[in-house]
Coordinates of C-alpha atoms and ligand atoms in Angstrom, one line a residue:
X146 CA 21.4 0.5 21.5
X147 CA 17.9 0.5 20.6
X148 CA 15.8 -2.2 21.2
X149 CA 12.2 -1.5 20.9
X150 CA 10.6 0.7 18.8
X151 CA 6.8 1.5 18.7
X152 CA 4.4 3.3 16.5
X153 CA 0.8 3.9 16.5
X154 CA -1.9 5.3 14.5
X155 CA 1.0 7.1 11.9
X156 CA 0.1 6.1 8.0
X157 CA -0.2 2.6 7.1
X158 CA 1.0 1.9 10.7
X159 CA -2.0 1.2 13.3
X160 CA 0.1 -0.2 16.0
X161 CA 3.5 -1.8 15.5
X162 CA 5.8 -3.0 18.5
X163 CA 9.1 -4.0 16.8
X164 CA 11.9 -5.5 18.4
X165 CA 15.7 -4.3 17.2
X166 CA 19.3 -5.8 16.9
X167 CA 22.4 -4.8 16.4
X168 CA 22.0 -4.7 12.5
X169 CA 18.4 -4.5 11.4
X170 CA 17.1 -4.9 8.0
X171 CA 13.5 -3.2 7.0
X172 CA 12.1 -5.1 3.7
X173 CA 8.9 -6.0 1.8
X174 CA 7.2 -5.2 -1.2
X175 CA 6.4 -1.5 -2.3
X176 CA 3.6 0.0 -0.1
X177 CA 4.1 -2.0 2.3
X178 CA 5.1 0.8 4.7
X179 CA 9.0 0.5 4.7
X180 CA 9.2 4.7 4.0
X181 CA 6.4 4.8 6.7
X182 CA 8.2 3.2 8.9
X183 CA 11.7 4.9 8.4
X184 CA 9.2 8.2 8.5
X185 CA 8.1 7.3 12.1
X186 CA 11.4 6.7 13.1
X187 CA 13.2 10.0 11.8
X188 CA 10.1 12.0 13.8
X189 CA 11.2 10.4 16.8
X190 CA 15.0 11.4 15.9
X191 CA 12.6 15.3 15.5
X192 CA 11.6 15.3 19.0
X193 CA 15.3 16.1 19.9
X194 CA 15.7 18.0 17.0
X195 CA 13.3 20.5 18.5
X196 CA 11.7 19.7 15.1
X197 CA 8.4 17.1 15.3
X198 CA 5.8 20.0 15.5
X199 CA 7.2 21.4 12.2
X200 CA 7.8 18.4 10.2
X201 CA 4.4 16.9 10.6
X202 CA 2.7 20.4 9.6
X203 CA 5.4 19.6 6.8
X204 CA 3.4 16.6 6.0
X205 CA 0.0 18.1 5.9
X206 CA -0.6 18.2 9.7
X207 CA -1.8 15.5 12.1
X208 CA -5.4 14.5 10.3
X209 CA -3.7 13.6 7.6
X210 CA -0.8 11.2 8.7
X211 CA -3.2 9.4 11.4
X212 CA -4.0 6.3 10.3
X213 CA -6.6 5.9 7.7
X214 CA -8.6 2.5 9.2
X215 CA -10.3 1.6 11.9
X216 CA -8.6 0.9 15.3
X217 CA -9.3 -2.8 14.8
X218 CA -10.2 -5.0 12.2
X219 CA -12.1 -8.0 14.1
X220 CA -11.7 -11.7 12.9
X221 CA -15.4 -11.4 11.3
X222 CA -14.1 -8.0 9.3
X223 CA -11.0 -10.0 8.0
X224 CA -13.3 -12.7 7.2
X225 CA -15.1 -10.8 4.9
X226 CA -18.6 -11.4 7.2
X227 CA -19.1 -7.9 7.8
X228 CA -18.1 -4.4 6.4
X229 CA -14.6 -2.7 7.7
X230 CA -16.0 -0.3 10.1
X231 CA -15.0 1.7 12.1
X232 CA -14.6 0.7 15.7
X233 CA -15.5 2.7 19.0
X234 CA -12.4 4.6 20.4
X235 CA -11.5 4.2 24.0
X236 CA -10.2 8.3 23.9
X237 CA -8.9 11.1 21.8
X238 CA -7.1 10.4 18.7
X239 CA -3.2 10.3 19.4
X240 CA 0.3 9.7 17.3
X241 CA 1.9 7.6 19.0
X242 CA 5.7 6.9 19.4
X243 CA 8.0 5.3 21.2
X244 CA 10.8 3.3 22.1
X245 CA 13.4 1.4 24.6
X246 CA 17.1 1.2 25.0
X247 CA 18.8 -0.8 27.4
X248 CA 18.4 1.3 30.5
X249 CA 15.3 3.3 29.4
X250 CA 12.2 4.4 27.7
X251 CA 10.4 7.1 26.2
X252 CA 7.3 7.9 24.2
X253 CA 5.1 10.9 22.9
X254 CA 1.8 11.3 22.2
X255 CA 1.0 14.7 20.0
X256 CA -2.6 15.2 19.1
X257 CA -5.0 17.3 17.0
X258 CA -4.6 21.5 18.0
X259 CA -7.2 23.6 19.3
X260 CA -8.6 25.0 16.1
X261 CA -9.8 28.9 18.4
X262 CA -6.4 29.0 20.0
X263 CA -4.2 29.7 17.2
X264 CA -3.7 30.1 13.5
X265 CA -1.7 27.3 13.1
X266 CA -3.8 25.1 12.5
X267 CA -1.0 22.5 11.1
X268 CA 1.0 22.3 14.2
X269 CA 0.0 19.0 16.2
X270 CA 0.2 19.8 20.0
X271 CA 2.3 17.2 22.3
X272 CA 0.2 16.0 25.0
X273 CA 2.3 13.6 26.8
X274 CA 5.5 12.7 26.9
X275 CA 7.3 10.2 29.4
X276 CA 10.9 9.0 30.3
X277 CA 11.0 5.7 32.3
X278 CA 13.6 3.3 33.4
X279 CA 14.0 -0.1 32.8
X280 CA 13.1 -2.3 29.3
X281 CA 9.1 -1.8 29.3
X282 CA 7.1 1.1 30.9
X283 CA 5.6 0.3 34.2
X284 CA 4.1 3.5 36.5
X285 CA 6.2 2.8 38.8
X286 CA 9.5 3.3 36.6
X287 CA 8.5 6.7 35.7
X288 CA 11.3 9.1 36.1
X289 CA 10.0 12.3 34.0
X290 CA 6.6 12.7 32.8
X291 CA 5.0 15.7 30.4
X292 CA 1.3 15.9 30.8
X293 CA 0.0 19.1 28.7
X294 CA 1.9 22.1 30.2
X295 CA 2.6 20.1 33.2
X296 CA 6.4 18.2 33.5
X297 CA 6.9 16.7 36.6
X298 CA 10.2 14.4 37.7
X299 CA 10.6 11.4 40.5
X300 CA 12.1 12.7 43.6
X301 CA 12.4 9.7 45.7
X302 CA 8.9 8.5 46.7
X303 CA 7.2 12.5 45.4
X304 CA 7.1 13.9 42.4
X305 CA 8.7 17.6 41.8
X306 CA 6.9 20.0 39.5
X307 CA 9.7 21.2 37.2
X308 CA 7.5 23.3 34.6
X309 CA 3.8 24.4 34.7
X310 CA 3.2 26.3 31.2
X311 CA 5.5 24.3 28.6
X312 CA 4.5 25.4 25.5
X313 CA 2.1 22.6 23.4
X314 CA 4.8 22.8 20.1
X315 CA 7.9 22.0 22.7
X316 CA 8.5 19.0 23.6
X317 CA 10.9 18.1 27.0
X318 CA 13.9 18.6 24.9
X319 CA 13.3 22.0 24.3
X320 CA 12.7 23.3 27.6
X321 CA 15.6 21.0 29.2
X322 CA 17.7 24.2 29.7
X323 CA 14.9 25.5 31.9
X324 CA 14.1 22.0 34.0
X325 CA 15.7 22.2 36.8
X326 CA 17.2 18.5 38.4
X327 CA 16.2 16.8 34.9
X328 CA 19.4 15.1 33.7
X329 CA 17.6 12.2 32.7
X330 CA 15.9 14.5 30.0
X331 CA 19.5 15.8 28.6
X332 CA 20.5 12.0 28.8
X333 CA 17.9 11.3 26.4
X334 CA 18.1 14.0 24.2
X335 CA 21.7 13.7 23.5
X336 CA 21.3 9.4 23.1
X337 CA 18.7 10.7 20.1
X338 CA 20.8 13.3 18.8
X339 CA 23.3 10.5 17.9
X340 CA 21.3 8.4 15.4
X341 CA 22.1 9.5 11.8
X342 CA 20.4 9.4 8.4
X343 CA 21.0 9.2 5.3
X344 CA 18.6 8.9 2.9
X345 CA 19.2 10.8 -0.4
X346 CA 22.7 11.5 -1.7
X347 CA 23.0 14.4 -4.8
X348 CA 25.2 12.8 -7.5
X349 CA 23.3 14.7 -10.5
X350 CA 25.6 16.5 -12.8
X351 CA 25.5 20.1 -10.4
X352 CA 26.0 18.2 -7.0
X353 CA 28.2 19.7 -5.0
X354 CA 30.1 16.9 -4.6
X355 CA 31.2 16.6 -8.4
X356 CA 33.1 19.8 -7.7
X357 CA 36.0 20.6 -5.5
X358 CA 35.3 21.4 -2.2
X359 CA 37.1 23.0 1.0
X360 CA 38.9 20.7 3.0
X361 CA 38.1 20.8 6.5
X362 CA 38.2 18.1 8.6
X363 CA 35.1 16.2 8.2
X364 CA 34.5 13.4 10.6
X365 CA 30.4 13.1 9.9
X366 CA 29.9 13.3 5.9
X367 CA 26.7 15.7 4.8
X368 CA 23.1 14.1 4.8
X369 CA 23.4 15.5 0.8
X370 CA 27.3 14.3 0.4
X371 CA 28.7 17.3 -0.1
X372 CA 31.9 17.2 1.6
X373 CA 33.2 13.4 0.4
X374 CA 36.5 14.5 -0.6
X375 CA 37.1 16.0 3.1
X376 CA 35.3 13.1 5.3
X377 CA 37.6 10.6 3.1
X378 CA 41.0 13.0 3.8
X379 CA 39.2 12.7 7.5
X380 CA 38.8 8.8 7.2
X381 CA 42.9 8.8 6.0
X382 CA 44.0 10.7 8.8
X383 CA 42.4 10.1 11.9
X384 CA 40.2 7.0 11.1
X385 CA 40.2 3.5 9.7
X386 CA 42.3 4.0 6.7
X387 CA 43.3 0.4 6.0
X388 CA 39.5 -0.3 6.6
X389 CA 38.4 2.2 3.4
X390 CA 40.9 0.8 0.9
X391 CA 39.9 -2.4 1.6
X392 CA 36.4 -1.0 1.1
X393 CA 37.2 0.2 -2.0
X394 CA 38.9 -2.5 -3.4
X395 CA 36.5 -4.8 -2.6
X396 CA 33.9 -3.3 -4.6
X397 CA 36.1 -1.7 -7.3
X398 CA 39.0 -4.5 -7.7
X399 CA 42.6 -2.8 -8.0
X400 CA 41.1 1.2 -7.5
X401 CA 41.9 3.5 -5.1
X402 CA 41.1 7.0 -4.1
X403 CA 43.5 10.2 -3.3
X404 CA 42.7 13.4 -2.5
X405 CA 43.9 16.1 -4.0
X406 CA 45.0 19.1 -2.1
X407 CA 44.2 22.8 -4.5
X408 CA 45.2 26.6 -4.1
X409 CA 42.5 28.0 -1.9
X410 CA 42.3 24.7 0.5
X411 CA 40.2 23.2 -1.5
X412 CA 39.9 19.3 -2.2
X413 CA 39.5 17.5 -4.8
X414 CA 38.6 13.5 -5.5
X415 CA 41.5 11.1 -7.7
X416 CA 39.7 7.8 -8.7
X417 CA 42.4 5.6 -9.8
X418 CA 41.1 2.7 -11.9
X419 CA 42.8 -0.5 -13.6
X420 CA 43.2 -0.2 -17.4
X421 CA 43.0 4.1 -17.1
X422 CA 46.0 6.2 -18.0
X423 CA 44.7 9.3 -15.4
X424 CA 42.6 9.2 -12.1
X425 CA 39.0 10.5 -12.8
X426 CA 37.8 13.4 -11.1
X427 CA 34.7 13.6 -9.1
X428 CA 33.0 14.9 -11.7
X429 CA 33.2 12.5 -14.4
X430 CA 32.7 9.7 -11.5
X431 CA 29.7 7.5 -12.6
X432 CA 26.4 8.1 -10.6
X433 CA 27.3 4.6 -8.8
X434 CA 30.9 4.5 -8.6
X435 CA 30.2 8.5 -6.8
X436 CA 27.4 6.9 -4.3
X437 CA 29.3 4.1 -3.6
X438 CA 31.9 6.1 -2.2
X439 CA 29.7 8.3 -0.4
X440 CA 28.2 5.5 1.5
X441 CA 32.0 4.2 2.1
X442 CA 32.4 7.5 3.9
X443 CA 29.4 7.9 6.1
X444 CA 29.9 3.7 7.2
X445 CA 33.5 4.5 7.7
X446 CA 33.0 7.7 9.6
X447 CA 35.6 8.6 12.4
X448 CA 32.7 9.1 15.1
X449 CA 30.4 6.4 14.8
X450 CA 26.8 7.4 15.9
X451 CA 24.7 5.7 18.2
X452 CA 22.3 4.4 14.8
X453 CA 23.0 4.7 11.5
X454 CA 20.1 4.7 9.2
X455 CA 20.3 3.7 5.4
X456 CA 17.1 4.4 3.9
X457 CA 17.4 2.4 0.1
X458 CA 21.4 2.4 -0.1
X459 CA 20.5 0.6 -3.4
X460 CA 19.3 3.4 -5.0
X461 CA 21.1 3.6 -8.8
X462 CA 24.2 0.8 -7.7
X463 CA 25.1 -1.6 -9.7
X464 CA 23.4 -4.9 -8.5
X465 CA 27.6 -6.6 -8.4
X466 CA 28.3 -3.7 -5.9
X467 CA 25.7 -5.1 -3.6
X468 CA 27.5 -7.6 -2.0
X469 CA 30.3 -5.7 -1.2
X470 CA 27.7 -3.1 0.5
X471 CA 26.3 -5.7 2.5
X472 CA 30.1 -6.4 3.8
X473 CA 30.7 -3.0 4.6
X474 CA 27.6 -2.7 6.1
X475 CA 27.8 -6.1 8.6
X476 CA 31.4 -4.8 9.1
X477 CA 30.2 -1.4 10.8
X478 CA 27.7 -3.0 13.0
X479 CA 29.7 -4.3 15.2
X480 CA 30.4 -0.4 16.0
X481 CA 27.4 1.2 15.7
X482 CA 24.1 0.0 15.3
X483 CA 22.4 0.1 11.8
X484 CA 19.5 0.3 10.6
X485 CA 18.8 -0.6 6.9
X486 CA 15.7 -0.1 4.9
X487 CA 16.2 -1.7 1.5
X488 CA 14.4 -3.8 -1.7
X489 CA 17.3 -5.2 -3.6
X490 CA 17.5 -8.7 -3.8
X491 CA 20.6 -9.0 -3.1
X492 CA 22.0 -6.6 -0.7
X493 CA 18.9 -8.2 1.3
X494 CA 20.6 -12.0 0.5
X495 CA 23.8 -10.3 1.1
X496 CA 22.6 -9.1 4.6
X497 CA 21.4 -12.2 5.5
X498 CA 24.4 -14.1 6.0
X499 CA 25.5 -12.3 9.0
X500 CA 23.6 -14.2 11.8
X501 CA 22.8 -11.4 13.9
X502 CA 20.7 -9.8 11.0
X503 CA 17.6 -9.3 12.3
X504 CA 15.5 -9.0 9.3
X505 CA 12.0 -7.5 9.5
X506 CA 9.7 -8.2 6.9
X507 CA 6.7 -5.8 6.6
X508 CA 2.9 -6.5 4.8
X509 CA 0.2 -4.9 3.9
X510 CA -3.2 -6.4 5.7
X511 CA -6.1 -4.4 5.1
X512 CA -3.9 -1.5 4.5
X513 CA -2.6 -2.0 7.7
X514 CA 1.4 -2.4 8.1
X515 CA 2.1 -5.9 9.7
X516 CA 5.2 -7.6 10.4
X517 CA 5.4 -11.1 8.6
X518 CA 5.3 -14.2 10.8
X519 CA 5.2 -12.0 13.9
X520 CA 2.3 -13.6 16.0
X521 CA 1.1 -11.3 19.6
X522 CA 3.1 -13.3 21.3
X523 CA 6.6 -13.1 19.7
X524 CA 6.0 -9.3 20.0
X525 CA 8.0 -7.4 22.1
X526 CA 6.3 -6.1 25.6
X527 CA 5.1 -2.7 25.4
X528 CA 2.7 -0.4 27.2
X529 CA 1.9 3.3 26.5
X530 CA 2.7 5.5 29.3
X531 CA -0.8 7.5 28.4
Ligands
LIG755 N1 -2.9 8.0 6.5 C1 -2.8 6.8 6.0 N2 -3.6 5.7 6.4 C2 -3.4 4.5 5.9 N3 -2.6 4.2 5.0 C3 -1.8 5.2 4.5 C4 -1.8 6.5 5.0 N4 -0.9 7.2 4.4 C5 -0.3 6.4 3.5 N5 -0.8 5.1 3.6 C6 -0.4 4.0 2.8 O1 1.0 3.7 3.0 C7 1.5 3.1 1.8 C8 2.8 3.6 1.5 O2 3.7 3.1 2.3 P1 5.3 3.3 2.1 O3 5.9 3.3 3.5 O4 5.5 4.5 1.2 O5 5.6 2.0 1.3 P2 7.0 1.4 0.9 O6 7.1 0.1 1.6 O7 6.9 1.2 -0.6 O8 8.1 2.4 1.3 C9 0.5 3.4 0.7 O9 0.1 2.2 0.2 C10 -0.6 4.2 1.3 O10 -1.8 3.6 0.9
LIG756 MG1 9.3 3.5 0.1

C-alpha cells in the first residue's frame, strides 16, 4: 500500500508531501489542482510504464509543467508587504516525484535536456532516480541509486556499479533487464505496474461498448470500457458474483444484468428493469445507467490491483446513484487500495462515512496547491534523495 506520495515543482504543485490510506479521497474546488495532482500521480505510474519521457513532451515538455511561482512565498510576500518574487534557487530546476510504501521508497528527478545534444528538445532527461528501504529516505537506506548514466546498487557495506551509459529518456525500469543483481528494481517496477486508472469511460452513441463485443475472459475491464459485457461474464464466473448483483440492485432497485452469448462468440449486455416488458441492450442503456455499470465492473474486477484510481467517477451519474457508488467504493477498499478524485457533494458525503476515509482537501494559495488544515508539522516526513 502506498503511503506517501510527494510532488514538487509540477503545475500548481510546488511541494506537496501527502500522506495515504487505505481509501483516499482528493477534493476541493475547481483549480484547485485535483487533475494536477491525479496528473503527477499517473507520471509516476509512467516511469514503469517506460512512458514518463514521452508523456511530459506530450504535455508541452518540462518548461512548461514546472511550476509557474517562485520557490517560496515568504510571510511578508503573503502579507501583501512586498511583490511575489522570485526567490534564489539552491540548484538546477528539477520535477520532482516520489513516494513510500510500507517497506520502501523511490523518487525521480527529470530535468530540462541539453538543447546541442539532440533534436528533441521535448524530452525531459531523468537525472536521478533512487530506491530506498524503510518509510522515509535516509542515505544510509539507499539500496539502488541512478545518478545521470551512472546506476549503482548496495552490496553490503560497497556499492556495485550495475550500468555506466543508461540512456537520459530510460529510467531504471527500462534497463532492469540489463542490471545485473537488481531485484529490488523489478520489485518496484512490478508494485507500480499494479495501480490502475480509470479516468474516462466512452458511452457516446459509437462507443464500443454500445455494441456487441467478443467474449473473452476479461478479468481487468478497458481504461475506455470496451469490453463490459466480457469483464461482467468474467465477474459471473470466476469472481464475486453475489457481490455485482447486489451492486446492481442497490443502485438500480429490482434490475439485473445477463449476458448474452451471439453466433461469432460475441457478447452482448441484457439490462432487465422493473416495469419493462424486454431487457435493454447496451445500446439503448442511458449514458448513466452504461457508466454505472462500467464502474461496477472495474471495482468488482477478479484481480484486484495494488491502487485503483477513480478520477471524477461522477462524471454524467445521477446524483441518487451517488450513494450507492460511495458503497461500492468503501466496499472494495478493504481489497485494494483506492484512490478517488471527485467534486460531487455527495459521493464526497457518501465517502465520508467510512472512518478510514482519509479525505484530502486541496486549495489554491497564491496559485500554489495546498492541502487544507495541513500545518508543517502534521505533514508526513519526507526527504529528497537528490
Ligand atoms: N505550470 C503551472 N504553474 C502554476 N500553476 C499552474 C501551472 N499549470 C497549471 N496551473 C494551474 O493549475 C490549475 C488547474 O489545476 P487542476 O488540477 O486542473 O484543477 P482542478 O482541481 O479543477 O482539477 C489552474 O488554475 C492553473 O492555473
Ligand atoms: Mg480537474
Amino acid at each position: 500500500m502506498l503511503q506517501t506520495l510527494a510532488v514538487a515543482n509540477y503545475r500548481s504543485i510546488n511541494n506537496l508531501v501527502i500522506p495515504l490510506g487505505r481509501l483516499n479521497l482528493i477534493t476541493g474546488p475547481n483549480g484547485s489542482g485535483k487533475s494536477n495532482l491525479y496528473r503527477a500521480l499517473r507520471l509516476l505510474a509512467e516511469t514503469a510504464q517506460g512512458g514518463v519521457v514521452n508523456a511530459l513532451a506530450r504535455e508541452g515538455g518540462l518548461e512548461s509543467t514546472f511550476w509557474a511561482g517562485p520557490a517560496s512565498v515568504s510571510r511578508r510576500m503573503r502579507n501583501g508587504e512586498v511583490p511575489i518574487e522570485a526567490s534564489v534557487r539552491s540548484g538546477p530546476v528539477r520535477l520532482h516525484l516520489g513516494f513510500t510504501a510500507e517497506d520502501f521508497g523511490y523518487a525521480i528527478a527529470l530535468g530540462l535536456p541539453t538543447p546541442s545534444r539532440s533534436q528533441f528538445a521535448l524530452d525531459p532527461q531523468i537525472k536521478h532516480e533512487a530506491i530506498w528501504s524503510g518509510p522515509v529516505y535516509r542515505p544510509a537506506s539507499l539500496l539502488v541509486e541512478r545518478n545521470g548514466p551512472m546506476v549503482r546498487a548496495r552490496e553490503g557495506r560497497a556499492w556495485d556499479v550495475l550500468a555506466q551509459h543508461t540512456p537520459e529518456f530510460d529510467s531504471l525500469f527500462d534497463q532492469v533487464g540489463s542490471l545485473r543483481a537488481s531485484p529490488e528494481v523489478l520489485h518496484m517496477r512490478e508494485f507500480i505496474r499494479r495501480w490502475r486508472f480509470y479516468d474516462h469511460f466512452r458511452s457516446d452513441a459509437e462507443a464500443p461498448v454500445r455494441q456487441p463485443q467478443l467474449g473473452t475472459r476479461t478479468p481487468v475491464l478497458h481504461h475506455d470500457g470496451r469490453d463490459l459485457a466480457a469483464a461482467l461474464q468474467t465477474i459471473i464466473e470466476i469472481g464475486d458474483a453475489q457481490a455485482l448483483h447486489a451492486a446492481i440492485s442497490d443502485a438500480f432497485p429490482g434490475a439485473r444484468v445477463n449476458i448474452d452469448p451471439l453466433p461469432g462468440a460475441r457478447f452482448a449486455i441484457e439490462f432487465h428493469q422493473q416495469g419493462l416488458l424486454r431487457p435493454l441492450s447496451a445500446a439503448e442503456l442511458s449514458d448513466g445507467t452504461l457508466r454505472y455499470l462500467l464502474l461496477i465492473a472495474a471495482l468488482l474486477t477478479p484481480r484486484p490491483p495494488s491502487l485503483m484510481v477513480l478520477n471524477e467517477p461522477e462524471t454524467s451519474l445521477h446524483p441518487d446513484l451517488l450513494p450507492a457508488l460511495a458503497r461500492l467504493i468503501i466496499r472494495v477498499s478493504q481489497h485494494c487500495q483506492v484512490w478517488v478524485v471527485s467534486h460531487a457533494r455527495r459521493l464526497i458525503s457518501a465517502l465520508q462515512q467510512d472512518p478510514e476515509c482519509n479525505c484530502i482537501v486541496l486549495e489554491k494559495n497564491f496559485g500554489q496547491t495546498e492541502i487544507v488544515g495541513q500545518k508543517a508539522l502534521d505533514q508526513p516526513a519526507w526527504h529528497w534523495p537528490h
